[in-house]
PDB file of C-alpha atoms in Angstrom:
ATOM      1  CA  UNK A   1      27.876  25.555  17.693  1.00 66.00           C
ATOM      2  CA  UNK A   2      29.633  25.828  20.790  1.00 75.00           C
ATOM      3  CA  UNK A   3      27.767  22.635  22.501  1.00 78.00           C
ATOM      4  CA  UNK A   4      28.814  19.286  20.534  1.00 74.00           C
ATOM      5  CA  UNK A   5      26.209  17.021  22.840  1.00 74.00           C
ATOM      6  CA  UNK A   6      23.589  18.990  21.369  1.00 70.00           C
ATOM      7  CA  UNK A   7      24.943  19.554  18.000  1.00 71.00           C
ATOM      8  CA  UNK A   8      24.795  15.553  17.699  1.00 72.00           C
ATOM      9  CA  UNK A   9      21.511  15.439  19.102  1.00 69.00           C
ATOM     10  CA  UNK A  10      19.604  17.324  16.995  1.00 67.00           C
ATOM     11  CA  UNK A  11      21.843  15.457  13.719  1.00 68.00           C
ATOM     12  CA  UNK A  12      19.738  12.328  15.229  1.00 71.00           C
ATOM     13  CA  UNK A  13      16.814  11.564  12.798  1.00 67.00           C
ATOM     14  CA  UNK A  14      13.749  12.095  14.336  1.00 69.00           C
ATOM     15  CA  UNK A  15      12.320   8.627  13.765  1.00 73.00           C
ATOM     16  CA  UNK A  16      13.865   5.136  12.634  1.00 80.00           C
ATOM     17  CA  UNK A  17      11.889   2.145  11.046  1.00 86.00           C
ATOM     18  CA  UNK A  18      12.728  -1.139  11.847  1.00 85.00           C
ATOM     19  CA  UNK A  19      10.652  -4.661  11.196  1.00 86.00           C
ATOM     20  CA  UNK A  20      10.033  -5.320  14.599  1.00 86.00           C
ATOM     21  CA  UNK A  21       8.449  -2.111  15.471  1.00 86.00           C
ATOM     22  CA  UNK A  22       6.636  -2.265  12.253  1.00 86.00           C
ATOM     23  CA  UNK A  23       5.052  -5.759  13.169  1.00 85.00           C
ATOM     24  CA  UNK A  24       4.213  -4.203  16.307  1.00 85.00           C
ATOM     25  CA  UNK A  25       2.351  -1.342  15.526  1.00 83.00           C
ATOM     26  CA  UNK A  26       0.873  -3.441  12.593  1.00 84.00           C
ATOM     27  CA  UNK A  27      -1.127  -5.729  15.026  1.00 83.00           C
ATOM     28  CA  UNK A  28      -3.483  -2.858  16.200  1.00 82.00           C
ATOM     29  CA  UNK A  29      -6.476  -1.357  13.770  1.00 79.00           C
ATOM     30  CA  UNK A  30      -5.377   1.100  11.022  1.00 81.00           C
ATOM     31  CA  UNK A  31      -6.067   4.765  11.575  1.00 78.00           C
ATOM     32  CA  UNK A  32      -7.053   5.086   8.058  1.00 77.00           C
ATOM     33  CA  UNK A  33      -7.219   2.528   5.056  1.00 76.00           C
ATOM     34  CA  UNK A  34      -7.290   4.315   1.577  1.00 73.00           C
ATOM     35  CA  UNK A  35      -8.261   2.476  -1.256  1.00 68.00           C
ATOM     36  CA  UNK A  36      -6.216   3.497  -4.303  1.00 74.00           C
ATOM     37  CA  UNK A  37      -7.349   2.779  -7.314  1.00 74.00           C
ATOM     38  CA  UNK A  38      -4.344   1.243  -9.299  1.00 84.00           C
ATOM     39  CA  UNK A  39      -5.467  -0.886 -11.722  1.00 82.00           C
ATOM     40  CA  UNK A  40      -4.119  -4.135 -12.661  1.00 86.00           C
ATOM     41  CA  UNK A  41      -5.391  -5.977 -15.805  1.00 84.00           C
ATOM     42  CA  UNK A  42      -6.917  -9.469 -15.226  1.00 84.00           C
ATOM     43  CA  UNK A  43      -3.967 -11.529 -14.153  1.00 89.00           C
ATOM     44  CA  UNK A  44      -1.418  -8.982 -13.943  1.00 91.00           C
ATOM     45  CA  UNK A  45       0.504  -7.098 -11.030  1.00 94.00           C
ATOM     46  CA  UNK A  46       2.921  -5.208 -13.410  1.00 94.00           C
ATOM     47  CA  UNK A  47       2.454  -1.731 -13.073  1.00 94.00           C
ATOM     48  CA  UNK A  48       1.414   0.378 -15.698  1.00 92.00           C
ATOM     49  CA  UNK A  49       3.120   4.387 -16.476  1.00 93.00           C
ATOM     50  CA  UNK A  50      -0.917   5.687 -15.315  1.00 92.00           C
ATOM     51  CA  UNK A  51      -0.507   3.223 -12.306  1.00 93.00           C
ATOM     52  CA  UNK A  52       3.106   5.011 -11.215  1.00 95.00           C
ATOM     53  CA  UNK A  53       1.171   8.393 -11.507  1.00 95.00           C
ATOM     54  CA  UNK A  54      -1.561   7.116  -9.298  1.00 94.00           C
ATOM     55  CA  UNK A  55       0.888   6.278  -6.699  1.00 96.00           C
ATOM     56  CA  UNK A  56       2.386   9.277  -6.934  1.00 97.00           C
ATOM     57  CA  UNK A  57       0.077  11.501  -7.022  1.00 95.00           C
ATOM     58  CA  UNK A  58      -2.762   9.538  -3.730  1.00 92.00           C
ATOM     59  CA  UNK A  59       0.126   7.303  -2.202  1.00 94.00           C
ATOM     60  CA  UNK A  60       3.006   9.341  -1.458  1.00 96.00           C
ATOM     61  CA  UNK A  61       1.772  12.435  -0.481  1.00 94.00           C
ATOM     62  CA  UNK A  62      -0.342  10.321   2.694  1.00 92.00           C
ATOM     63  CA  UNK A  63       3.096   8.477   3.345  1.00 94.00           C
ATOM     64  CA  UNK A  64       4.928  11.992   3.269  1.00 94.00           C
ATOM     65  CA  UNK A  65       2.322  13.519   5.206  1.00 91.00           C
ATOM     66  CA  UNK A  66       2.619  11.082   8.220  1.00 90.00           C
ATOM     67  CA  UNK A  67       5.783  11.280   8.570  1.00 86.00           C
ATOM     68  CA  UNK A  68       6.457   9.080  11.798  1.00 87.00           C
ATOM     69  CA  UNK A  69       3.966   6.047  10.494  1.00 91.00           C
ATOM     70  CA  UNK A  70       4.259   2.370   9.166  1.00 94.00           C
ATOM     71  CA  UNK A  71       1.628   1.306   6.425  1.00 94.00           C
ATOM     72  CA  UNK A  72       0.076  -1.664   5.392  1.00 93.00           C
ATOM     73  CA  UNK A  73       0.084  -2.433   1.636  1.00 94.00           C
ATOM     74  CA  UNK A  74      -2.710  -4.793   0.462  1.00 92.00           C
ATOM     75  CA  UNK A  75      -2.971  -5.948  -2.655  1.00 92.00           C
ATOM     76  CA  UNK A  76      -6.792  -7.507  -3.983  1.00 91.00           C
ATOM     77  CA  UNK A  77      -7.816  -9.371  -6.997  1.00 92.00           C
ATOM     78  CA  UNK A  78     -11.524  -9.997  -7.970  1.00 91.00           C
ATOM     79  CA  UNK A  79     -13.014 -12.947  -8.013  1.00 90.00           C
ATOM     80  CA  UNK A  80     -11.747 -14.310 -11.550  1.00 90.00           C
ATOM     81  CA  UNK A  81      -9.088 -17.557 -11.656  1.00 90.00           C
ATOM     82  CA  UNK A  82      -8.381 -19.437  -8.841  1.00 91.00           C
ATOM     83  CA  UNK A  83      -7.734 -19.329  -5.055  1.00 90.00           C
ATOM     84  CA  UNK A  84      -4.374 -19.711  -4.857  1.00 91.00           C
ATOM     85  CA  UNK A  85      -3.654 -17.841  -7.997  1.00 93.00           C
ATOM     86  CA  UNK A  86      -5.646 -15.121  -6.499  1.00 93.00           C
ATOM     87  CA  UNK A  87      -3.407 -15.369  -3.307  1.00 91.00           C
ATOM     88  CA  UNK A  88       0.026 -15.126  -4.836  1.00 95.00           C
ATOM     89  CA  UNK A  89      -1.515 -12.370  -7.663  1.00 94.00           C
ATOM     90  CA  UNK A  90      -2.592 -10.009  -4.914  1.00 94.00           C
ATOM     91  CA  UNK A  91       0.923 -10.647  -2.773  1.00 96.00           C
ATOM     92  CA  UNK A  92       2.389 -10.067  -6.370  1.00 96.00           C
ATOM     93  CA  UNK A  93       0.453  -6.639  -6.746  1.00 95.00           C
ATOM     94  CA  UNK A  94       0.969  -4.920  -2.937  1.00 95.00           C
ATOM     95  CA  UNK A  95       4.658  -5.837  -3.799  1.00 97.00           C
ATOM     96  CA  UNK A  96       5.117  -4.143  -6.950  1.00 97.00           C
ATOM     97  CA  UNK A  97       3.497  -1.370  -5.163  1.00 97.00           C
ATOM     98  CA  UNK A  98       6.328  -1.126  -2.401  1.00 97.00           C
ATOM     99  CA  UNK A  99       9.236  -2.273  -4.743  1.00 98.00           C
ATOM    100  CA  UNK A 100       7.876   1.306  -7.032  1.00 98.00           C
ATOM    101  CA  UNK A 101       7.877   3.501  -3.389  1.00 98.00           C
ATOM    102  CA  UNK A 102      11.275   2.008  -2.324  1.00 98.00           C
ATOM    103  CA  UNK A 103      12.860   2.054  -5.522  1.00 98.00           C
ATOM    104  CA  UNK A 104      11.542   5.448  -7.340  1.00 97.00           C
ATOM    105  CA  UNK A 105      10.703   7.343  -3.825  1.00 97.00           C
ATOM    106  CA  UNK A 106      13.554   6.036  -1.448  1.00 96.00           C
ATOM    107  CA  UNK A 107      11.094   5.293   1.325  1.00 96.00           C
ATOM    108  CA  UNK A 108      12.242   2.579   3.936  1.00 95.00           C
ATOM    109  CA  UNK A 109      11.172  -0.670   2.933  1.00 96.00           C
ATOM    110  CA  UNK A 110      10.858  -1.160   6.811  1.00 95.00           C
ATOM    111  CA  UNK A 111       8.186   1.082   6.814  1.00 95.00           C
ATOM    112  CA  UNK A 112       5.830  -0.869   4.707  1.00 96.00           C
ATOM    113  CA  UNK A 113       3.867  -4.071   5.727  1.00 95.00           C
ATOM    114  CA  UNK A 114       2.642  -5.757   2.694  1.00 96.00           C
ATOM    115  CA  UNK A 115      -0.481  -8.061   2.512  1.00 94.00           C
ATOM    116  CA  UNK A 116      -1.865 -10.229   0.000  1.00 93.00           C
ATOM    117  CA  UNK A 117      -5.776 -10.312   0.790  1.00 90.00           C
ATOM    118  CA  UNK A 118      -6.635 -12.296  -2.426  1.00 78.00           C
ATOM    119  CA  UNK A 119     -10.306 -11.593  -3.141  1.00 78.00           C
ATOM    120  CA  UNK A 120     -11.317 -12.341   0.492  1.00 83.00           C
ATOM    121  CA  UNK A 121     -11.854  -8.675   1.220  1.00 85.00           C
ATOM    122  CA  UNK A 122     -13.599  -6.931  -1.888  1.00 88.00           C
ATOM    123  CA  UNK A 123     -14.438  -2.809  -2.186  1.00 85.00           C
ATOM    124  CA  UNK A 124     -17.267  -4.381  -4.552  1.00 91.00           C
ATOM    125  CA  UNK A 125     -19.407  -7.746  -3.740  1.00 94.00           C
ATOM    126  CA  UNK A 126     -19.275  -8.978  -7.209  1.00 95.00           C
ATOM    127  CA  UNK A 127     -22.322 -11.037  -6.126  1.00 94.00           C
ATOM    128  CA  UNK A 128     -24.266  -7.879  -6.189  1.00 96.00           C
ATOM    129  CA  UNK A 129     -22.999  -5.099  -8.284  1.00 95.00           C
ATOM    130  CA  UNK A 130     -25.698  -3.725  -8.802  1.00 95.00           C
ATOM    131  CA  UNK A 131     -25.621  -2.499  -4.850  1.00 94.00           C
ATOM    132  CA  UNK A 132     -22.873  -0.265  -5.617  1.00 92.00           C
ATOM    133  CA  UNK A 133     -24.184   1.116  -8.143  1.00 95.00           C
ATOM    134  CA  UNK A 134     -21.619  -0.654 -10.558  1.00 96.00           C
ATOM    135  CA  UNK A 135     -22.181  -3.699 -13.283  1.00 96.00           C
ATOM    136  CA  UNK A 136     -20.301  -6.790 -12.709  1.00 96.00           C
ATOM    137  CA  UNK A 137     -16.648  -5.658 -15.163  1.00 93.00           C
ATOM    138  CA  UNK A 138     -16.598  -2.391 -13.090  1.00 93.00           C
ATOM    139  CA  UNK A 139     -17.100  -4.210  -9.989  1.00 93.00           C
ATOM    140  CA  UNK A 140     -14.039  -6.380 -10.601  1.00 92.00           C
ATOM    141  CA  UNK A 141     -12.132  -3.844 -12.118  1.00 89.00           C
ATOM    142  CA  UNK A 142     -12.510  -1.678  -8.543  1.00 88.00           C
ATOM    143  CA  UNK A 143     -11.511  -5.397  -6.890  1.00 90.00           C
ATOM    144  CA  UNK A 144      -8.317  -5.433  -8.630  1.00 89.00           C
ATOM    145  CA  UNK A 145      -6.578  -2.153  -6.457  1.00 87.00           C
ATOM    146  CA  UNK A 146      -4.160  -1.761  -3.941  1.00 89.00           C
ATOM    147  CA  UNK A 147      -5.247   0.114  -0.853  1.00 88.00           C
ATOM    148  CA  UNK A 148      -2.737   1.718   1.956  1.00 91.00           C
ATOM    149  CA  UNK A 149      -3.189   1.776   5.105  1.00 90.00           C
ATOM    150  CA  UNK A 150      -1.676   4.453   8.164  1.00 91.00           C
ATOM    151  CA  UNK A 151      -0.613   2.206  11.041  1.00 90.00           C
ATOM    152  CA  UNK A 152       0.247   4.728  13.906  1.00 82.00           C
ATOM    153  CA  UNK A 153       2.979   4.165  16.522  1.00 77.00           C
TER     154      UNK A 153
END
């Protein structure tokens, strides 16, 4: 009590996000990618009340537990529509995923990078189901997810 220069020091929070350091950090590998099965319906990136519990329950307890990291959010689509449809669908998705953690957890927005990957980077080749042990609805169905991803500093 009796030393204010230390009193304000330890009232500093341990770590800050910014954009810059996020971008950073972003442009090495990810420590870990977890994919996180929210599911969209065909055409959709509006969350569902089974989706919020999903993030809730896989998503924030990783972001809590690494306290000091960025993350990527990437949101996927299968194969289904169009290109660019697909693009601005699976920008749509990762985004409704950040706007929930921001919004309903009060995390940083800062802290989140947030990627569109279209289908261009499937869990399931829906060319070949059948490889993962899936037929060709539950292979698109796993395509359609959001996956996080621990960027360390």
């Amino acid at each position: 009590d009796a030393d204010s220069g230390a009193k304000d020091e330890a009232a500093k929070p341990l770590f800050t996000f910014n954009e810059t350091e996020r971008d950073k950090v972003h442009a090495n590998p990810a420590a870990v990618t977890k994919p996180v099965e929210i599911n969209f319906t065909t055409g959709s990136a509006e969350l569902t009340k089974r989706a919020e519990k999903t993030i809730d329950e896989d998503m924030v307890p990783m972001i809590e537990n690494n306290g000091s990291a960025y993350f990527e959010i990437s949101g996927n689509t299968d194969s289904t529509g169009s290109r660019g449809t697909n693009v601005s669908l699976s920008q749509k998705r990762a985004n409704a995923v950040q706007d929930y953690l921001v919004k309903q957890w009060e995390f940083p927005a800062s802290r989140f990078k947030v990627v569109g990957n279209s289908p261009d980077k499937p869990l399931c080749n829906e060319s070949n189901p059948g490889a993962e042990g899936m037929d060709l609805e539950q292979c698109r169905a796993a395509n359609r997810t959001v996956r996080l991803a621990v960027l360390n500093r």
